[in-house]
Structures are given as C-alpha cells and as structure tokens.
XYZ file of C-alpha atoms in Angstrom:
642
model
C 96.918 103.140 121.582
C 94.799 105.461 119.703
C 95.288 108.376 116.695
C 95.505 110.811 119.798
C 98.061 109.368 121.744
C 99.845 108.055 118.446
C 100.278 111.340 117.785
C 100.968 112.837 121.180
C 103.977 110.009 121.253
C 105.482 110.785 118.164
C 105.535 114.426 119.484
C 107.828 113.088 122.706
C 110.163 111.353 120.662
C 110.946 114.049 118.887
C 111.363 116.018 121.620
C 113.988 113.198 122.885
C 115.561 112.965 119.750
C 116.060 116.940 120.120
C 117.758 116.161 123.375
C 119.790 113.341 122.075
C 121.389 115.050 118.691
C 122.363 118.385 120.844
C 123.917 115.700 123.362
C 125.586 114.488 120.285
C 126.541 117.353 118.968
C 128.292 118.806 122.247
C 130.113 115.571 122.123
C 131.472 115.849 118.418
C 132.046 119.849 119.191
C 134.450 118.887 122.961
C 135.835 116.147 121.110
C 137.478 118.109 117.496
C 138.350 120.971 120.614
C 139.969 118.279 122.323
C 141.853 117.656 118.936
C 142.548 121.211 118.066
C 143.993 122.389 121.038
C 146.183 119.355 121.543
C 147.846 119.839 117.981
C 148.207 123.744 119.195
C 149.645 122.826 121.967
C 152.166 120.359 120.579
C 153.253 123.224 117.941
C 153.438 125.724 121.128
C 155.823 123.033 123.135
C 157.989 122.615 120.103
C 158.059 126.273 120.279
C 158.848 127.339 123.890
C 160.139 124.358 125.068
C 157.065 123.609 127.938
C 154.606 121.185 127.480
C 151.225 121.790 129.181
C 148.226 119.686 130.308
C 145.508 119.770 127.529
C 143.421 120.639 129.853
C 145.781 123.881 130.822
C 146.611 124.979 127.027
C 142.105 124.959 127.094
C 141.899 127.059 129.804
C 144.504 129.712 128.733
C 143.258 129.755 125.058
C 139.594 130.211 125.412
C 139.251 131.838 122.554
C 139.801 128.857 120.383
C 137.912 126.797 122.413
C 134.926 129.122 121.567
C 135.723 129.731 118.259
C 136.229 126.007 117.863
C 132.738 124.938 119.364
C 130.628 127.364 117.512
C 132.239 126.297 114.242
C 131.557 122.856 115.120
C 127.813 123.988 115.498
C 127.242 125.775 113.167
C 128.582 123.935 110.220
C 126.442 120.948 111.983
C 123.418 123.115 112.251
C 123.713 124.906 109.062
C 123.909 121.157 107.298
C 120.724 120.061 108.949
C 119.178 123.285 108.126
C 120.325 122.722 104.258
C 118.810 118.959 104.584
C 115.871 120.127 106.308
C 114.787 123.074 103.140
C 115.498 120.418 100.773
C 113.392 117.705 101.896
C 110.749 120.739 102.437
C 109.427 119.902 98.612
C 107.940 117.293 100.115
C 107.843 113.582 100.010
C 108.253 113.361 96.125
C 111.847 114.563 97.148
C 112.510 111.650 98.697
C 111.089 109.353 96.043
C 112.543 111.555 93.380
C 116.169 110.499 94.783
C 115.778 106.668 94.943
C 114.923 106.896 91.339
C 111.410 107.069 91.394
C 108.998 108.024 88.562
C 105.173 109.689 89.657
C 102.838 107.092 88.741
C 100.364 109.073 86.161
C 96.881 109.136 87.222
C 95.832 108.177 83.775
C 98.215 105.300 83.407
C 96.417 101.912 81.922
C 99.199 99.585 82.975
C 97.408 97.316 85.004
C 99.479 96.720 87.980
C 99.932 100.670 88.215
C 96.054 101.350 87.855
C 96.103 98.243 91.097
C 98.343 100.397 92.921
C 96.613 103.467 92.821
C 92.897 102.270 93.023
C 94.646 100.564 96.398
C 96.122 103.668 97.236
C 93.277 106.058 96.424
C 90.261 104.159 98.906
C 93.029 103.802 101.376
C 92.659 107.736 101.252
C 89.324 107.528 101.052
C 88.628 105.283 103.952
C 91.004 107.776 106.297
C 89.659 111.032 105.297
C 93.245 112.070 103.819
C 94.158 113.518 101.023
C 95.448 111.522 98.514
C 98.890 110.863 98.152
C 101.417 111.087 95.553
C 102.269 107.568 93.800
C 105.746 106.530 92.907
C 107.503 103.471 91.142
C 110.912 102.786 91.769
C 110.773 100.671 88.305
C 114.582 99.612 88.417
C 114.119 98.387 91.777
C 113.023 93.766 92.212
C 113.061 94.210 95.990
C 109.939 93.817 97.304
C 110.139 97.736 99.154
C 107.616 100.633 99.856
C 108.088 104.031 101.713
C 105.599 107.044 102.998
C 107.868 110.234 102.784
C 106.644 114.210 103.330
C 106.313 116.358 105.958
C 102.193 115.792 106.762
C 99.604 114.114 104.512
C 99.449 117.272 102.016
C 102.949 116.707 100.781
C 102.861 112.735 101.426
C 104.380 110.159 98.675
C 103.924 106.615 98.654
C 106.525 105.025 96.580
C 106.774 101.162 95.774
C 109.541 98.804 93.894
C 108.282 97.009 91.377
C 109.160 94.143 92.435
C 106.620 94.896 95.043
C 103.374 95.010 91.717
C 104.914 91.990 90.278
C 105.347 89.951 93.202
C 102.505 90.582 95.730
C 98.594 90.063 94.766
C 95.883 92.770 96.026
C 95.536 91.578 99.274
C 99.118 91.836 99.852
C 99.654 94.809 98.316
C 96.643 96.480 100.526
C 97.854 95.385 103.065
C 102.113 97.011 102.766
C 99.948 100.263 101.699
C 98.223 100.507 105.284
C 101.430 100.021 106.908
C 102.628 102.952 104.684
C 99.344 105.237 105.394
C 100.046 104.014 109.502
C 102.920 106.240 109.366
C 101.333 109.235 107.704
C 98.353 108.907 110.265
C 101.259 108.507 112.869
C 103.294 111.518 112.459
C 105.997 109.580 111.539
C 106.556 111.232 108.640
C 107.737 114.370 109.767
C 110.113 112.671 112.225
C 111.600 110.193 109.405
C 112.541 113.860 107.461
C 113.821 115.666 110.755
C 115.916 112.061 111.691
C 117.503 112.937 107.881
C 118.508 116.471 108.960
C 119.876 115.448 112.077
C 122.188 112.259 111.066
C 123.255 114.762 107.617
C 124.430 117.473 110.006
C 126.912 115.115 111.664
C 128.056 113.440 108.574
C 129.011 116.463 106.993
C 131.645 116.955 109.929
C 133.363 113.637 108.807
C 132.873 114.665 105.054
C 134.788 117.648 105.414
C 137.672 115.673 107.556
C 137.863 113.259 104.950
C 137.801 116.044 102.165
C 140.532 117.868 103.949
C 142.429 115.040 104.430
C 142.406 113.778 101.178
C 143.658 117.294 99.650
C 146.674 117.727 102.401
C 147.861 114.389 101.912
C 149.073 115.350 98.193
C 151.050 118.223 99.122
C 155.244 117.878 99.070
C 156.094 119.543 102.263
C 154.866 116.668 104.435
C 156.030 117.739 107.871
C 154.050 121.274 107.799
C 151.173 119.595 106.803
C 151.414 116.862 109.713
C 149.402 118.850 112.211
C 146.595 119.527 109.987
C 146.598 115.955 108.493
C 146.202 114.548 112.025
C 143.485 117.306 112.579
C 141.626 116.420 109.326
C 141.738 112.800 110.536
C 140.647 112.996 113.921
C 137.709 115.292 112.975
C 136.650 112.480 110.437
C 136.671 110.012 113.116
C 134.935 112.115 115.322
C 132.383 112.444 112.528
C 131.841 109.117 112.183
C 131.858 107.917 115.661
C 128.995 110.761 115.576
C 127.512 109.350 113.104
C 127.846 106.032 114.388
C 125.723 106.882 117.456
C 123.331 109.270 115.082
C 122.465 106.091 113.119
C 121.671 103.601 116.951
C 119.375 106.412 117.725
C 117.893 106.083 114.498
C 117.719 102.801 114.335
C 116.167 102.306 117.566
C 113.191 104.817 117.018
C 112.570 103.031 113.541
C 112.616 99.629 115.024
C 109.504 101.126 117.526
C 107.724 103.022 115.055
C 107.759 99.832 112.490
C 106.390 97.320 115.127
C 103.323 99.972 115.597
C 102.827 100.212 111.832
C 102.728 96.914 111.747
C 99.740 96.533 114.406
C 98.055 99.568 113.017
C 98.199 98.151 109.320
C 96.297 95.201 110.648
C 93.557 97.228 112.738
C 93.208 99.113 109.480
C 92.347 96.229 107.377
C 91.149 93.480 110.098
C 92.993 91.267 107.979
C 96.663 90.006 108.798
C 96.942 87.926 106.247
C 97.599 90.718 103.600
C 100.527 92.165 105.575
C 101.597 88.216 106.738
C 101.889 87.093 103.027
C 104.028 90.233 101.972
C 106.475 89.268 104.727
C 106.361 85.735 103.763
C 107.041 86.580 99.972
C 110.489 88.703 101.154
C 112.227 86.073 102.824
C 111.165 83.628 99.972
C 112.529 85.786 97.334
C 116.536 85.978 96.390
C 116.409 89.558 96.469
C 114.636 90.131 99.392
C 113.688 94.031 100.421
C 116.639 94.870 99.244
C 117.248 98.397 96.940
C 120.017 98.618 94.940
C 120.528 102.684 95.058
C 122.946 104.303 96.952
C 121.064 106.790 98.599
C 119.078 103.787 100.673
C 121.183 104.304 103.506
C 119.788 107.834 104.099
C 116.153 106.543 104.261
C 116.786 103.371 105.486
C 113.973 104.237 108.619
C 111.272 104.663 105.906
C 111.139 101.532 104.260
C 108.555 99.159 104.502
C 111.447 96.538 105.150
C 115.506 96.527 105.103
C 116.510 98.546 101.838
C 119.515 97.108 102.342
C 122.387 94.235 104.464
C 123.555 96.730 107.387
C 124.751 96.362 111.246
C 122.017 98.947 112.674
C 118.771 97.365 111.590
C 115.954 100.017 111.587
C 113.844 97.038 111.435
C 112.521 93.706 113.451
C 113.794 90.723 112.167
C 111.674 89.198 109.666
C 110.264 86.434 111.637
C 109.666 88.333 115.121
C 107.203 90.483 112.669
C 105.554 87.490 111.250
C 105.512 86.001 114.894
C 104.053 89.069 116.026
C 101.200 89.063 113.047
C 100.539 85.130 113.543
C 102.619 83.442 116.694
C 102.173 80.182 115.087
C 104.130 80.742 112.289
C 107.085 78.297 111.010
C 110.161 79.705 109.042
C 109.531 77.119 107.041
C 106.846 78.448 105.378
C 109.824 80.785 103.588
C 110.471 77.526 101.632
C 106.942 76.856 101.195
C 106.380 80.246 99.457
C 109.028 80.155 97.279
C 108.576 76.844 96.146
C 105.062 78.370 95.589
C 106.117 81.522 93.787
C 108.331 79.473 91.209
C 105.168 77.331 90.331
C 103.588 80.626 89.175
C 106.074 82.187 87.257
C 105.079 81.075 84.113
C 101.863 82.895 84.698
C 102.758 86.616 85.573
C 99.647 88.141 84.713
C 99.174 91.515 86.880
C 96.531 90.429 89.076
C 92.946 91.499 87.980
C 91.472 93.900 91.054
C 89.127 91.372 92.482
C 85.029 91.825 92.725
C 84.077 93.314 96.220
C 80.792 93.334 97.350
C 80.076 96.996 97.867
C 79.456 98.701 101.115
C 75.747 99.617 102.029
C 74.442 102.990 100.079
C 75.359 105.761 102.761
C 71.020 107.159 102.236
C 68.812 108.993 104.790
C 69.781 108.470 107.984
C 72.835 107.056 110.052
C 71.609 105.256 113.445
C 72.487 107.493 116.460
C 74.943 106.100 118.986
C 74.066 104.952 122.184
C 75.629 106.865 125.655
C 79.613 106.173 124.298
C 78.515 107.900 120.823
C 81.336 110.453 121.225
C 84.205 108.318 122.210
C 83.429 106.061 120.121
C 83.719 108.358 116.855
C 86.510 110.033 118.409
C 88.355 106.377 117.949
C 87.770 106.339 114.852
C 89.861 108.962 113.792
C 93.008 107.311 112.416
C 92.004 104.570 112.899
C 89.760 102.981 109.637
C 88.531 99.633 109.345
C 87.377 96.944 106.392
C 83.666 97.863 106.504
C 85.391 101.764 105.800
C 87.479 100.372 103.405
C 84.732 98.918 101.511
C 83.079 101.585 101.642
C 86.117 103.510 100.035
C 85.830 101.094 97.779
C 82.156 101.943 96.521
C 82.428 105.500 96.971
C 86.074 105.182 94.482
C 83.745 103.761 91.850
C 80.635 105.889 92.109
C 82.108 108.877 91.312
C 81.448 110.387 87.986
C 84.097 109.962 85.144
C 84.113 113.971 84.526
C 85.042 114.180 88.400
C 87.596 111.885 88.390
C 89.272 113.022 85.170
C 88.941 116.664 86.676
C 90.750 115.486 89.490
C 93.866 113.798 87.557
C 95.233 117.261 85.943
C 96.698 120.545 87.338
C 94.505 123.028 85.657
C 91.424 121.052 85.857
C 91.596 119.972 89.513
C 92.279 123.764 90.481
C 88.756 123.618 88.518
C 87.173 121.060 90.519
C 88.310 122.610 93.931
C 87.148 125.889 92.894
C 83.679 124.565 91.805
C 83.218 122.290 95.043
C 84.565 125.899 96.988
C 81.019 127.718 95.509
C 78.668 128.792 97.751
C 74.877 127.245 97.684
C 73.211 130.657 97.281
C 73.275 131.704 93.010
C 74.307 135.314 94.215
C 76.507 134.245 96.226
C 77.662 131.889 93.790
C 77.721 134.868 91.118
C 79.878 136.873 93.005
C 82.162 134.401 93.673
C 82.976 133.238 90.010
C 83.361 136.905 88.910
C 86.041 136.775 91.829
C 87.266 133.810 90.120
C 87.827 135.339 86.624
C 89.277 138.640 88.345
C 92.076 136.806 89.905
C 92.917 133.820 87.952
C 91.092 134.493 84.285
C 87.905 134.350 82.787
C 88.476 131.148 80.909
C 88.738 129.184 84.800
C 85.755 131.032 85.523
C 83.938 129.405 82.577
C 85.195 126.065 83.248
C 83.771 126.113 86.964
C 80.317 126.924 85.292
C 80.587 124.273 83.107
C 81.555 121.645 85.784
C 78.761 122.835 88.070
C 76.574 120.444 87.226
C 78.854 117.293 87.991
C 79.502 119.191 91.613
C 75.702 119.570 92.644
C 75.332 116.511 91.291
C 77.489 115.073 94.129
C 76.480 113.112 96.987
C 76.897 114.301 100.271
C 79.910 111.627 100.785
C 81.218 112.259 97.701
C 82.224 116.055 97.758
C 85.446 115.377 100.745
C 86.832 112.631 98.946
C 86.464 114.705 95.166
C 88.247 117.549 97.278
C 90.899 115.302 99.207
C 91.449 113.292 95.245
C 92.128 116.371 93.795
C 95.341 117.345 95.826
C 98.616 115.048 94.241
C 97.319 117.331 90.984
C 97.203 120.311 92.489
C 100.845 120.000 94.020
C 102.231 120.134 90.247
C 101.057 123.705 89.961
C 103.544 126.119 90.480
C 103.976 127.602 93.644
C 102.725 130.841 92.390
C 99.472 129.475 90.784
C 99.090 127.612 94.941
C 99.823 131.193 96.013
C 97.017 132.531 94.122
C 94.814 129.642 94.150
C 94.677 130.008 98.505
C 94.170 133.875 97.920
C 91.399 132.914 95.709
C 89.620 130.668 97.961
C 90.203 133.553 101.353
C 88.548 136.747 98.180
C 85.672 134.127 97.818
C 84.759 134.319 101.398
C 84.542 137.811 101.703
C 82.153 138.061 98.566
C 79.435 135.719 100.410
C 75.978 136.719 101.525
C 74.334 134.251 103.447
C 77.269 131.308 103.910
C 76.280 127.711 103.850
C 78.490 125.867 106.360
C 79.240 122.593 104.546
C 80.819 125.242 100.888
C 83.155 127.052 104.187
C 84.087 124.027 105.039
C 85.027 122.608 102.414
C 86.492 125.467 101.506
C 88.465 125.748 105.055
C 89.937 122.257 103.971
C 91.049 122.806 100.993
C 93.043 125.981 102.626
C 94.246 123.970 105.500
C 95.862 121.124 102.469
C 97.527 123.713 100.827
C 98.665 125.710 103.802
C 100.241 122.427 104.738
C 101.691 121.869 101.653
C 102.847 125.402 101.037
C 104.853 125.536 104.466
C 105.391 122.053 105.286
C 107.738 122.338 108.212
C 105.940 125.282 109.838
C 104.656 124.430 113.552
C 103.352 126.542 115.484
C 103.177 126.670 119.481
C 100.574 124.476 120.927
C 97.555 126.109 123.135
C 96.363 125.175 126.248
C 92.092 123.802 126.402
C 92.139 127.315 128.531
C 93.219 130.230 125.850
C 90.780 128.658 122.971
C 87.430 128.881 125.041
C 86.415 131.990 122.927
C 87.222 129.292 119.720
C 85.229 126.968 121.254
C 82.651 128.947 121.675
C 82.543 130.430 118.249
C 82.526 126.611 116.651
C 80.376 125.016 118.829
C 77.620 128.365 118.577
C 77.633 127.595 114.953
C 77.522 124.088 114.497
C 74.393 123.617 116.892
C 72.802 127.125 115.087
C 73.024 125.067 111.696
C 72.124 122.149 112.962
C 68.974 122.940 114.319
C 65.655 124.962 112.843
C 64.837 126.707 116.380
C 67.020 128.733 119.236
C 66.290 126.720 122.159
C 67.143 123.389 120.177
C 70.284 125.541 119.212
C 71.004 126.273 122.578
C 70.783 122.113 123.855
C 72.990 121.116 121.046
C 75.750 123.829 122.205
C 75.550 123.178 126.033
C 75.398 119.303 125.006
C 79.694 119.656 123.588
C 80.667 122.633 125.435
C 79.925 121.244 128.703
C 81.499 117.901 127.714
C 84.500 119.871 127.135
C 84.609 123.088 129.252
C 82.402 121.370 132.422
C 83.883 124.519 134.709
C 83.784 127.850 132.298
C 80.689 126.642 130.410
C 81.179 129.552 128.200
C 77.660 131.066 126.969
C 75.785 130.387 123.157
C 76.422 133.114 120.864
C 74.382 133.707 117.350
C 76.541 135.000 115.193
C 74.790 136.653 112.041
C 78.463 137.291 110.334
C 80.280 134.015 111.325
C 82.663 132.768 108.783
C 85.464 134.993 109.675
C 85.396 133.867 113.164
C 85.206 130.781 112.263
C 87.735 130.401 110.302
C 90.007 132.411 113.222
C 88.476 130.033 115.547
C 89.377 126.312 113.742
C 92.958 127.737 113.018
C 93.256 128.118 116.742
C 92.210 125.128 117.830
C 94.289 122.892 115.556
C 97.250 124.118 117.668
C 95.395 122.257 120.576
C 97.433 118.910 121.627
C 96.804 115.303 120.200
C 95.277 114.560 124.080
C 92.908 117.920 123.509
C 91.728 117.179 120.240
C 90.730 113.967 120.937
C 88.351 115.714 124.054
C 87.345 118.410 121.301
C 86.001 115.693 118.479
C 83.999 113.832 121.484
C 81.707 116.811 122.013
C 81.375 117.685 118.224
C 79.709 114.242 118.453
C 77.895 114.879 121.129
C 76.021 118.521 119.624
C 75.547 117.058 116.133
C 74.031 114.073 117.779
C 72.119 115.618 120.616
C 68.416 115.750 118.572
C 69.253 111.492 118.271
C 69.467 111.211 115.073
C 72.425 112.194 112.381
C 71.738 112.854 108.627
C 74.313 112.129 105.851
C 75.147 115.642 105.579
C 75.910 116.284 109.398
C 77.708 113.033 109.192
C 79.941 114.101 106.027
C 80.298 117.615 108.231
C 81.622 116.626 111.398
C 84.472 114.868 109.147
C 85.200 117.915 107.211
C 84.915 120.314 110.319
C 87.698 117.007 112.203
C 89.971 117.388 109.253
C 90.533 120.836 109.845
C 92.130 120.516 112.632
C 94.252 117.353 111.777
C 91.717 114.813 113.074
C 90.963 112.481 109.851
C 87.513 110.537 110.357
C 86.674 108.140 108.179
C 83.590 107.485 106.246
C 80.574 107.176 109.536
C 79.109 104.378 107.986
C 76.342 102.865 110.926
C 77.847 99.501 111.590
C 81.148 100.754 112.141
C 80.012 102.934 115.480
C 79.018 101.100 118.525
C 75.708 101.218 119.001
C-alpha cells in the first residue's frame, strides 16, 4: 500500500467513523427519549389513573420526543464542536495537556539535541516540515505520540524514559512510526476520534453531575423522577461511550499495525523499531503514562499509555512477531537482564558517525520507461539511502541558517529572504514591500541574510524553508496573518518571476494556510473540472524547463497526455503566469489521494522528457509535489529504479 492509497484509506474510515458516531448518537438520543417519556408517563398514570404503552405516551407527546432528540444532539454535537476548536491549536495542544514541555531548538542537553537531530532529517528525508518537539519529562514509560491536524501543526512528543532508555537506532526507529502517521493522515482522524468519543461523554457527565446535585436535596420523593432520569442518561452515556471507545479502539489497532510496517520501509531497518519493543516489555514500567488525561489519547501513542480493557494496540509480541516471526518472549528477560548490566553507565548516547550520502552535484541519472511511477512511490514513502542523505544535508547547512531557523523573528527572516525573487529589481521591489508591511528593520535583516540564502544549494533551500516552520508557529496569529499577506504583496511586485522563488514561495503559503485553518477541507474535484489547472501547470513547467518552443511543447504533451490521454488539452505560453499558477496548484490539491498520485507520474514524465534531470528540476518537482500534499523526498539517483 502506497502514500496514495494510505491516504485515500484514511479518508474512508473517516467517512465510516462519520456513519458509526451518528449511528451512535441516534442510539444515545432514542434511548434518554425512551427514559424521558417513561418517567412522564409514570407521573401522568399517577395522575389520571391510566397507564399507557411507552410506546403510546411517544406517539401522543411528540413534542417531547422532538424536543428530547434535538437536545440530545445538540449538546452531543455542540461538545464535539467545543473539542474539535480546541484541539484546532494544533498538536502542541495535545502535548501541552500530558504535561509536555517544547523541546528548545537551542537546547545542549545531549539526549534532547539526539532527539531533534533524529527528528529534524526524519523531516528532511520526507519533504515535511519540521515538527514541533516535546518532552513529557515526568513521564519513565517508554511512550511517543504524533498529534495536529496535518504536518504544519504536527508535534512529536516523547517520555523521557523513551531518551534514557532507547539508543539512536531505537529511537529512529519509534520516530518513523510517529512521522508514518503524519504521512498517513492519521493525524487528523486521531483529533476528530477525540471530538467524537468527548461529545458522548459529556452526555454521561452531565447525568452524573445532575445526579450528584439532586441526590442532596430533602424532599426525596419529588426528586425521584429526575434522579432516575439523571441516572439512566449517565448510563446511557456510558454505554455510548463504551461503544465510542470499541470503535476507537479498533481503528487504532489497524492504523498501528500499518505504522508499524511503514516505520520499517522508512528505515529498511527493523531492528530499530524491534529493540524499542523489546526494551518495553523488559522494563517495570512499561509504556505506561502516569497522567490522567492518557485515556483521551490513548489511539496516539506509540504503545499502551496505560492497563485498559479496549486495547488501541496489538499485543506486544504479535508486533514483534510481525517485525521478526522468529522472535522468543524470552528475549524480554534477556533485555532486561541486559539493561540492568548498563545502568551504571547512563551516558546519553553519543549520535553515532554516518558515512554521508553521495554530494547531490550536476546531474541525477534519468529513469528508465517506469521513471514516473517510480517517483510517484516515493512520495511518503522515504528510505535509508534518503535518510542519509537527510543526514548530510542536516549538517551542511550553514550555522547562520540554522540559527535563523530556531527563532520567531528570525525565521520569519529566513522565509522572507528564501521568498526573494532572482531578478535585483524584482528583488528591490519586493523588500521595499517588506519594510511597508512588516517594518524597515525586517527589511534590513533579509538584506543582510542574503548572502547565506544565495549561498544555498539547490537541495538545501526546501529543507531551510520546511526547518523554519515549528519557529514560525510561535508568532502570533496576527504576525502569520501578515506574514501570508506579505508573501501574496510580494508576488504582485514581480517582473520577470523565476519559478523555483514562486515556489518556494507557494510552499511556504500552503504551511501556513495549513496551519492557520487546520481543520478546513475543502470539497474534492474530479481529474475532469481541473483540466484548465492542468494545463496552466504543465504549460509552465515544460516552458521553464526547456530553452526552445517545440522542446516546450514535447515536455507538455509528454505529462498531459499521461494524464488527460482523451481531452489532451492544448500548450499555452503564458507571459503573466504566476497568478494562474498559483489558482491552478490550489485547485488541484483538492484532487483525490488516487488522482494525485496520476498527477505526480506525469510531472515526472515532462521534467524528464529531454533524459536527463538537473539538481534544480529535481529539487523543483519536490517543491511543485508538496504543494499539493504530495511530500517527495530527497531524488537522490540510487534510490529511483533505473
């Protein structure tokens, strides 16, 4: 299963779990009416002296079965709704409840330095932006969660129990699981699966609250009726609950196994993920987290936060059997016999020497005939060779970069600078812009950091832009405000545009779109309402691509006709096309997962068309992907089959 259909089944199971929570809400809602109406109708028989069939008192009082339901529903929908906005601040939310502190980006504790450097070519290697770190540091378990709505409001958070306890290997490897489940969507259906199951617990909260402030009152028998109301609507709530949390519990279960098997494709290595395992069921504590809010993000967790009847998890062992199918339980005993040897010597484990990935220079061998599928599974889908290459690229980087990238102010810096246009009027215009809407002492500071920028390698620019993004989520969300009205002036004040500065650009918009309005969807479109978009991109790419009109022209037909083989929609040159471009890539990241993946095969195929593919296009076609929600990692040669 690729990123594609990752994606495209994470979008059905929400759908079902849509289905399933109004099933279970129509069930709490008949069964309080069902309540309701039979303490009405008891009070009405003492009254008159007839005792009717519930199902008679229903049908002549329709009122209050109406009035009933929709206050059912709406206090359950109105809960969700709360749940929903308040996770909307995005995964450091989540973190932020379970005690967790943001790991600084400065920090020169060792084991926290591990953990981000881990973190950061993990991002790297996936074409995402980097996440936000957090340490739960009261927490021994050996735990770790991905939380957020998509990866521009992600957080990673980890125990520490999880620095002190696992070496690099280990620790890469309960990472990748974590970054599985951003690639997967999963993310965004952990947060909605926390809306849903809060919505139905508040219905037994308020039964219980009720019930607790009747029961105190002196004149026992009038309050009977709405005693035995308050505590039938609790057990309704719970019961609703009860079933809330199996249908949780079985999507988790699912969702874990396949983070599991992607964590492994992204490293090639089990062992990393195997010896993590291992090291829980060797250690007293376990997985386990000691605060109280585990049970609401239970389905998270890299592992059981906690002892409970619905496991969101596979057992222990059926993991490790699925990872290695000889192993022995025994090997718990092994471990932990192992791990008490070592205690003596907790030293935070020393990031080991890697042999760094090949110099991405000149040229990148073309693909043979399955070029374009090939690349296309590649998205979301890394490997070792792009992790080391992560690797290299993490430690090439200039100092003044990376510092730039650590801080608020100086990362809004950083993205401005990389957001410049190639052209010095261009550029001109663009910084007086700059000073007009944010002040002329940012202005300043993007001159003076335009020398580390041009400096930049070609492979270096995304992954400055995408390392820059956990600072600029601590701006306010007025300076974001102004910061993406910034970066829309700046394209308007262009003269002759260089695609790889829009791009870049259109990126950085797209992050902080995301992270702006994380829980904004909107409507997917059908391959046959974007062929004017796909037109517009595909005219451009192949016109920048290539120095004369017919080459242009071979390069278009070479995608489009891979993707639109009926409508074969004409090449257009477009003198003014960043505007409809930028239209154009919106519109086609509301294509579906299954679309996509058809749309990134014939990019490859027009950037590749003249046989051979430079650095730059290379370092384009990921920025153009990422767009539109298709991460490629770094296109290193041996990692494309030739």
């Amino acid at each position: 299963m690729n990123f594609f259909e990752r994606q495209e089944q994470s979008r059905r199971t929400t759908r079902w779990l849509v289905v399933l929570f109004v099933a279970a809400v129509l069930a709490v809602a008949a069964a309080v009416n069902a309540v309701v109406c039979f303490v009405l109708s008891l009070g009405e028989a003492n009254r008159t002296g007839y005792s009717p069939t519930l199902g008679e008192w229903m049908t002549a009082h329709p009122g209050t079965v109406l009035l009933t339901t929709l206050a059912v529903v709406g206090i359950i929908a109105l809960a969700s709704l709360y749940k929903t906005v308040v996770l909307g601040g995005g995964g450091g939310v989540v973190a932020r409840s379970l005690g967790g502190v943001r790991v600084s980006p400065d920090t020169t504790d060792p084991q926290q330095r591990r953990l981000l450097n881990v973190v950061e070519e993990m991002a790297i290697a996936s074409g995402l932006p980097m996440p936000e770190v957090y340490l739960l540091e009261q927490e021994t378990g050996i735990n770790a969660f991905a939380a957020g709505h998509n990866p521009a409001n992600a957080a990673i958070g980890v125990t520490r129990g999880t620095l002190t306890t696992l070496n690099r290997a280990e620790l890469q490897g309960v990472i990748a699981h974590e970054f599985s489940h951003i690639l997967n969507g999963d993310m965004r259906l952990n947060i909605r699966l926390m809306g849903l199951l809060f919505g139905l617990l508040v219905i037994a909260l308020i039964g219980r609250t009720v019930l607790r402030l009747s029961s105190g009152g002196r004149d026992s028998k009038k309050a009977m009726p709405v005693l035995l109301v308050a505590l039938a609507v609790m057990v309704v709530g719970y019961i609703g609950l009860f079933f809330g949390r199996l249908i949780q519990a079985a999507v988790s279960r699912s969702r874990e196994s396949l983070a599991d098997a992607s964590a492994v494709q992204f490293t090639r290595d089990p062992t990393g993920l195997r010896g993590a395992l291992v090291k829980i069921g060797a250690v007293s504590g376990g997985s386990r987290i000691g605060n109280p809010e585990v049970e609401e993000v239970a389905h998270m967790l890299f592992a059981p936060g906690m002892s409970r009847f619905f496991a969101t998890h596979p057992a222990l062992e059926d993991r490790l059997k699925a990872l290695d199918p000889r192993f022995d339980p025994k090997e718990f005993e092994r471990a932990r016999a192992e791990m008490a040897r070592l205690a003596e010597q907790k030293k935070a484990d020393a990031v080991p020497k890697q042999t760094s990935a090949e110099r991405l220079e000149g040229l990148i061998n073309v693909p043979g005939a399955g070029a374009s599928a090939s690349v296309a599974a590649l998205v979301g889908n890394p490997s070792t060779l792009h992790m080391q290459v992560a690797r290299d690229i993490r430690k090439s980087l200039p100092d003044a970069i990376v510092i730039a990238s650590r801080h608020p102010h100086s990362a809004r810096v950083l993205l401005l600078a990389l957001a410049l246009d190639t052209n010095p009027e261009s550029r001109d215009r663009q910084r007086q812009f700059i000073g007009q809407q944010i002040g002329a002492q940012t202005a300043d500071d993007v001159a003076e950091l335009l020398s580390w920028v041009d400096a930049l390698e070609p492979e270096q620019r995304m992954p400055a832009l995408l390392g820059a993004i956990p600072a600029l989520r601590q701006l306010t969300r007025d300076e974001r405000m102004q910061l993406l009205s910034t970066l829309n002036g700046m394209l308007q004040r262009e003269g002759r545009v260089s695609l790889q500065s829009y791009v870049l650009r259109k990126l950085a918009q797209v992050h902080l779109n995301d992270d702006l309005n994380p829980a904004a969807r909107a409507r997917q479109l059908p391959l046959s309402a974007v062929q004017k978009d796909i037109q517009v991109l595909f005219s451009v790419l192949a016109q920048h691509g290539h120095t004369d009109a017919a080459a242009s022209r071979r390069a278009y037909e070479a995608g489009v006709h891979h993707l639109l083989p009926r409508e074969r929609p004409s090449f257009v040159n477009l003198a003014h096309w960043a505007q409809p471009l930028d239209l154009a890539l919106s519109r086609l990241d509301r294509l579906a997962p299954i679309m996509k993946e058809q749309l990134v095969e014939a990019l490859v195929k027009t950037v590749t068309h003249d046989q051979k593919l430079t650095l730059g296009e290379a370092e384009l076609l990921r920025a153009i992907c990422a767009t539109v929600h298709c991460p490629l990692p770094p296109l290193v040669t041996s990692a494309i089959d030739t």
